[in-house]
Amino acid sequence: MDTTASVVAELNVALGTDYRLVRQLTGGFQSGAYELTGGVVLKWTDDAGWAPRVRRAAELVRRARAAGYPTPEWLTVGTTAAGSPYQMQAFVPGTPVRDYSVVDESLARELIAICDLQRDLLPEDGVSWSGWARGVVLDGWDGVWERVRPYGGELLRRYGELCAPYRNAVLPENDFVHGDLNLGNLIVDNRQVTGIVDIEAAGCGSRAYDLISLATSAARDGARPGVDELFVEAALRAGGRATVAFCAAAAYVSIAEFVHDRGLDVELIEYGARRVLELLEG
């Protein structure tokens, strides 16, 4: 089984380098990123099933960066002899957002403009966040809706009612979608976004998914008042009410299960999801 030390050692042999581990980086709900000497960041997982997603994400990162999207450059992608997928990316200046009250209207509008860069970036078929969101709500994909029901019943009912009128709606597929865009995945320097990280789950769909995820994060994580409303309004402009309904519902059950299974604060997740519901129902 791989360890971070063994992955670094294997990379040094394969690349003819002398990288050394500096520290583990923090970010989001999971911390699988490591700063190495030479101004690079290593991310790896022992889940071999992620290898195809990581390889595909490398092309999406290249395309997004070409459009001006501020995610770090990926330097190399591969799989260890033991089957662990990895990628190395350039280290970007700035610090992860930890005090979410710094996310004010100005920073929110910058993020909305960044999300606008995702428009029509993926015209070909691929991993579809729109298809996944619709499938989770209407067709029980992954079984996550039923697994969340015991502790999310009231919210599930309301999200189900929100989506019900749009059963036959066709959701947009052509945007680039980060898939896990929350305030914890931002790198900021001098009150400007210098990096958006944790992009391995990227695919196609509607950028409304990322915008409504930012709205939920802003509400639950303590961004400045009104920021969540700005993100909801931007999501509705980007994808329309049907798309936003499905994306918000699927995003809620996904993060609720993730947090519940790790014994973290489900109430905080429910607060953010309830606030978004109020804004959409109002």
mmCIF file of N, CA and C in Angstrom, residues 172-235:
data_model
loop_
_atom_site.group_PDB
_atom_site.id
_atom_site.type_symbol
_atom_site.label_atom_id
_atom_site.label_comp_id
_atom_site.label_asym_id
_atom_site.label_seq_id
_atom_site.Cartn_x
_atom_site.Cartn_y
_atom_site.Cartn_z
ATOM 1 N N PRO A 172 -29.044 21.949 -18.806
ATOM 2 C CA PRO A 172 -27.859 22.278 -19.610
ATOM 3 C C PRO A 172 -26.706 21.322 -19.327
ATOM 4 N N GLU A 173 -25.874 21.072 -20.330
ATOM 5 C CA GLU A 173 -24.772 20.117 -20.211
ATOM 6 C C GLU A 173 -23.417 20.690 -20.629
ATOM 7 N N ASN A 174 -23.373 21.887 -21.194
ATOM 8 C CA ASN A 174 -22.174 22.328 -21.915
ATOM 9 C C ASN A 174 -21.174 23.144 -21.106
ATOM 10 N N ASP A 175 -21.490 23.451 -19.844
ATOM 11 C CA ASP A 175 -20.555 24.239 -19.037
ATOM 12 C C ASP A 175 -19.528 23.341 -18.370
ATOM 13 N N PHE A 176 -18.401 23.927 -18.034
ATOM 14 C CA PHE A 176 -17.447 23.288 -17.133
ATOM 15 C C PHE A 176 -17.996 23.386 -15.716
ATOM 16 N N VAL A 177 -17.924 22.304 -14.946
ATOM 17 C CA VAL A 177 -18.416 22.288 -13.570
ATOM 18 C C VAL A 177 -17.314 21.761 -12.655
ATOM 19 N N HIS A 178 -16.972 22.531 -11.638
ATOM 20 C CA HIS A 178 -15.968 22.119 -10.660
ATOM 21 C C HIS A 178 -16.457 20.906 -9.881
ATOM 22 N N GLY A 179 -17.683 20.964 -9.380
ATOM 23 C CA GLY A 179 -18.300 19.837 -8.701
ATOM 24 C C GLY A 179 -18.163 19.848 -7.192
ATOM 25 N N ASP A 180 -17.250 20.651 -6.656
ATOM 26 C CA ASP A 180 -17.083 20.748 -5.198
ATOM 27 C C ASP A 180 -16.651 22.155 -4.833
ATOM 28 N N LEU A 181 -17.318 23.133 -5.409
ATOM 29 C CA LEU A 181 -16.892 24.516 -5.234
ATOM 30 C C LEU A 181 -17.527 25.093 -3.968
ATOM 31 N N ASN A 182 -16.734 25.157 -2.925
ATOM 32 C CA ASN A 182 -17.178 25.784 -1.678
ATOM 33 C C ASN A 182 -16.099 26.752 -1.223
ATOM 34 N N LEU A 183 -16.406 27.567 -0.213
ATOM 35 C CA LEU A 183 -15.483 28.613 0.201
ATOM 36 C C LEU A 183 -14.166 28.051 0.717
ATOM 37 N N GLY A 184 -14.167 26.800 1.180
ATOM 38 C CA GLY A 184 -12.939 26.187 1.666
ATOM 39 C C GLY A 184 -11.965 25.809 0.574
ATOM 40 N N ASN A 185 -12.396 25.879 -0.679
ATOM 41 C CA ASN A 185 -11.530 25.515 -1.800
ATOM 42 C C ASN A 185 -10.992 26.740 -2.534
ATOM 43 N N LEU A 186 -10.999 27.878 -1.855
ATOM 44 C CA LEU A 186 -10.487 29.113 -2.444
ATOM 45 C C LEU A 186 -9.132 29.469 -1.852
ATOM 46 N N ILE A 187 -8.204 29.893 -2.709
ATOM 47 C CA ILE A 187 -6.940 30.484 -2.278
ATOM 48 C C ILE A 187 -7.019 31.967 -2.606
ATOM 49 N N VAL A 188 -6.751 32.801 -1.606
ATOM 50 C CA VAL A 188 -6.933 34.251 -1.758
ATOM 51 C C VAL A 188 -5.651 34.968 -1.357
ATOM 52 N N ASP A 189 -5.308 35.983 -2.104
ATOM 53 C CA ASP A 189 -4.157 36.823 -1.791
ATOM 54 C C ASP A 189 -4.547 38.266 -2.032
ATOM 55 N N ASN A 190 -4.365 39.102 -1.011
ATOM 56 C CA ASN A 190 -4.708 40.522 -1.115
ATOM 57 C C ASN A 190 -6.166 40.698 -1.554
ATOM 58 N N ARG A 191 -7.039 39.863 -0.971
ATOM 59 C CA ARG A 191 -8.487 39.929 -1.185
ATOM 60 C C ARG A 191 -8.888 39.638 -2.634
ATOM 61 N N GLN A 192 -8.052 38.887 -3.340
ATOM 62 C CA GLN A 192 -8.392 38.432 -4.682
ATOM 63 C C GLN A 192 -8.152 36.932 -4.786
ATOM 64 N N VAL A 193 -8.964 36.267 -5.598
ATOM 65 C CA VAL A 193 -8.847 34.822 -5.754
ATOM 66 C C VAL A 193 -7.633 34.511 -6.626
ATOM 67 N N THR A 194 -6.692 33.739 -6.079
ATOM 68 C CA THR A 194 -5.517 33.324 -6.855
ATOM 69 C C THR A 194 -5.584 31.845 -7.230
ATOM 70 N N GLY A 195 -6.461 31.105 -6.584
ATOM 71 C CA GLY A 195 -6.561 29.691 -6.906
ATOM 72 C C GLY A 195 -7.879 29.084 -6.466
ATOM 73 N N ILE A 196 -8.409 28.185 -7.289
ATOM 74 C CA ILE A 196 -9.552 27.346 -6.928
ATOM 75 C C ILE A 196 -9.052 25.908 -7.024
ATOM 76 N N VAL A 197 -9.112 25.183 -5.903
ATOM 77 C CA VAL A 197 -8.462 23.874 -5.824
ATOM 78 C C VAL A 197 -9.486 22.758 -5.645
ATOM 79 N N ASP A 198 -8.979 21.526 -5.464
ATOM 80 C CA ASP A 198 -9.817 20.320 -5.308
ATOM 81 C C ASP A 198 -10.746 20.147 -6.499
ATOM 82 N N ILE A 199 -10.162 20.082 -7.677
ATOM 83 C CA ILE A 199 -10.930 20.120 -8.923
ATOM 84 C C ILE A 199 -11.026 18.751 -9.595
ATOM 85 N N GLU A 200 -10.586 17.701 -8.890
ATOM 86 C CA GLU A 200 -10.512 16.375 -9.514
ATOM 87 C C GLU A 200 -11.861 15.822 -9.950
ATOM 88 N N ALA A 201 -12.956 16.299 -9.365
ATOM 89 C CA ALA A 201 -14.289 15.792 -9.722
ATOM 90 C C ALA A 201 -14.924 16.576 -10.864
ATOM 91 N N ALA A 202 -14.157 17.420 -11.544
ATOM 92 C CA ALA A 202 -14.711 18.285 -12.585
ATOM 93 C C ALA A 202 -15.354 17.486 -13.713
ATOM 94 N N GLY A 203 -16.369 18.091 -14.318
ATOM 95 C CA GLY A 203 -17.050 17.482 -15.455
ATOM 96 C C GLY A 203 -17.879 18.532 -16.163
ATOM 97 N N CYS A 204 -18.833 18.078 -16.965
ATOM 98 C CA CYS A 204 -19.703 19.009 -17.684
ATOM 99 C C CYS A 204 -21.025 19.150 -16.926
ATOM 100 N N GLY A 205 -21.879 20.010 -17.431
ATOM 101 C CA GLY A 205 -23.173 20.262 -16.793
ATOM 102 C C GLY A 205 -23.529 21.726 -16.906
ATOM 103 N N SER A 206 -24.066 22.275 -15.828
ATOM 104 C CA SER A 206 -24.375 23.700 -15.754
ATOM 105 C C SER A 206 -23.564 24.333 -14.637
ATOM 106 N N ARG A 207 -22.957 25.483 -14.925
ATOM 107 C CA ARG A 207 -22.205 26.178 -13.883
ATOM 108 C C ARG A 207 -23.099 26.590 -12.725
ATOM 109 N N ALA A 208 -24.412 26.506 -12.910
ATOM 110 C CA ALA A 208 -25.335 26.762 -11.807
ATOM 111 C C ALA A 208 -25.067 25.831 -10.631
ATOM 112 N N TYR A 209 -24.558 24.618 -10.912
ATOM 113 C CA TYR A 209 -24.243 23.688 -9.816
ATOM 114 C C TYR A 209 -23.197 24.303 -8.888
ATOM 115 N N ASP A 210 -22.147 24.882 -9.466
ATOM 116 C CA ASP A 210 -21.107 25.492 -8.642
ATOM 117 C C ASP A 210 -21.615 26.739 -7.933
ATOM 118 N N LEU A 211 -22.434 27.523 -8.604
ATOM 119 C CA LEU A 211 -22.950 28.748 -7.992
ATOM 120 C C LEU A 211 -23.881 28.451 -6.829
ATOM 121 N N ILE A 212 -24.735 27.434 -6.965
ATOM 122 C CA ILE A 212 -25.642 27.114 -5.860
ATOM 123 C C ILE A 212 -24.864 26.453 -4.731
ATOM 124 N N SER A 213 -23.783 25.731 -5.056
ATOM 125 C CA SER A 213 -22.917 25.184 -4.010
ATOM 126 C C SER A 213 -22.240 26.314 -3.233
ATOM 127 N N LEU A 214 -21.823 27.363 -3.936
ATOM 128 C CA LEU A 214 -21.245 28.525 -3.260
ATOM 129 C C LEU A 214 -22.277 29.218 -2.377
ATOM 130 N N ALA A 215 -23.530 29.280 -2.846
ATOM 131 C CA ALA A 215 -24.586 29.892 -2.038
ATOM 132 C C ALA A 215 -24.774 29.133 -0.736
ATOM 133 N N THR A 216 -24.821 27.811 -0.816
ATOM 134 C CA THR A 216 -24.999 26.995 0.374
ATOM 135 C C THR A 216 -23.815 27.152 1.320
ATOM 136 N N SER A 217 -22.612 27.147 0.757
ATOM 137 C CA SER A 217 -21.411 27.323 1.571
ATOM 138 C C SER A 217 -21.403 28.692 2.241
ATOM 139 N N ALA A 218 -21.779 29.727 1.514
ATOM 140 C CA ALA A 218 -21.808 31.075 2.086
ATOM 141 C C ALA A 218 -22.763 31.150 3.262
ATOM 142 N N ALA A 219 -23.920 30.506 3.136
ATOM 143 C CA ALA A 219 -24.925 30.537 4.199
ATOM 144 C C ALA A 219 -24.453 29.797 5.442
ATOM 145 N N ARG A 220 -23.905 28.588 5.242
ATOM 146 C CA ARG A 220 -23.551 27.764 6.408
ATOM 147 C C ARG A 220 -22.217 28.160 7.036
ATOM 148 N N ASP A 221 -21.310 28.732 6.226
ATOM 149 C CA ASP A 221 -19.954 28.975 6.712
ATOM 150 C C ASP A 221 -19.741 30.386 7.246
ATOM 151 N N GLY A 222 -20.741 31.257 7.124
ATOM 152 C CA GLY A 222 -20.639 32.567 7.743
ATOM 153 C C GLY A 222 -20.076 33.663 6.882
ATOM 154 N N ALA A 223 -20.336 33.629 5.573
ATOM 155 C CA ALA A 223 -19.960 34.752 4.707
ATOM 156 C C ALA A 223 -20.797 35.979 5.086
ATOM 157 N N ARG A 224 -20.438 37.112 4.565
ATOM 158 C CA ARG A 224 -21.151 38.357 4.883
ATOM 159 C C ARG A 224 -22.623 38.264 4.473
ATOM 160 N N PRO A 225 -23.511 38.953 5.204
ATOM 161 C CA PRO A 225 -24.938 38.935 4.861
ATOM 162 C C PRO A 225 -25.178 39.353 3.412
ATOM 163 N N GLY A 226 -26.062 38.624 2.738
ATOM 164 C CA GLY A 226 -26.426 38.939 1.363
ATOM 165 C C GLY A 226 -25.598 38.225 0.315
ATOM 166 N N VAL A 227 -24.454 37.665 0.710
ATOM 167 C CA VAL A 227 -23.602 36.979 -0.258
ATOM 168 C C VAL A 227 -24.299 35.752 -0.816
ATOM 169 N N ASP A 228 -24.986 35.002 0.049
ATOM 170 C CA ASP A 228 -25.688 33.808 -0.438
ATOM 171 C C ASP A 228 -26.749 34.173 -1.471
ATOM 172 N N GLU A 229 -27.414 35.297 -1.280
ATOM 173 C CA GLU A 229 -28.431 35.738 -2.251
ATOM 174 C C GLU A 229 -27.805 36.051 -3.606
ATOM 175 N N LEU A 230 -26.624 36.678 -3.586
ATOM 176 C CA LEU A 230 -25.950 36.992 -4.848
ATOM 177 C C LEU A 230 -25.646 35.713 -5.635
ATOM 178 N N PHE A 231 -25.189 34.674 -4.929
ATOM 179 C CA PHE A 231 -24.868 33.417 -5.599
ATOM 180 C C PHE A 231 -26.133 32.729 -6.133
ATOM 181 N N VAL A 232 -27.223 32.781 -5.370
ATOM 182 C CA VAL A 232 -28.482 32.180 -5.835
ATOM 183 C C VAL A 232 -28.979 32.901 -7.085
ATOM 184 N N GLU A 233 -28.938 34.221 -7.065
ATOM 185 C CA GLU A 233 -29.372 34.983 -8.240
ATOM 186 C C GLU A 233 -28.525 34.652 -9.456
ATOM 187 N N ALA A 234 -27.211 34.520 -9.252
ATOM 188 C CA ALA A 234 -26.318 34.181 -10.365
ATOM 189 C C ALA A 234 -26.600 32.774 -10.879
ATOM 190 N N ALA A 235 -26.893 31.844 -9.973
ATOM 191 C CA ALA A 235 -27.209 30.473 -10.383
ATOM 192 C C ALA A 235 -28.475 30.441 -11.231
#
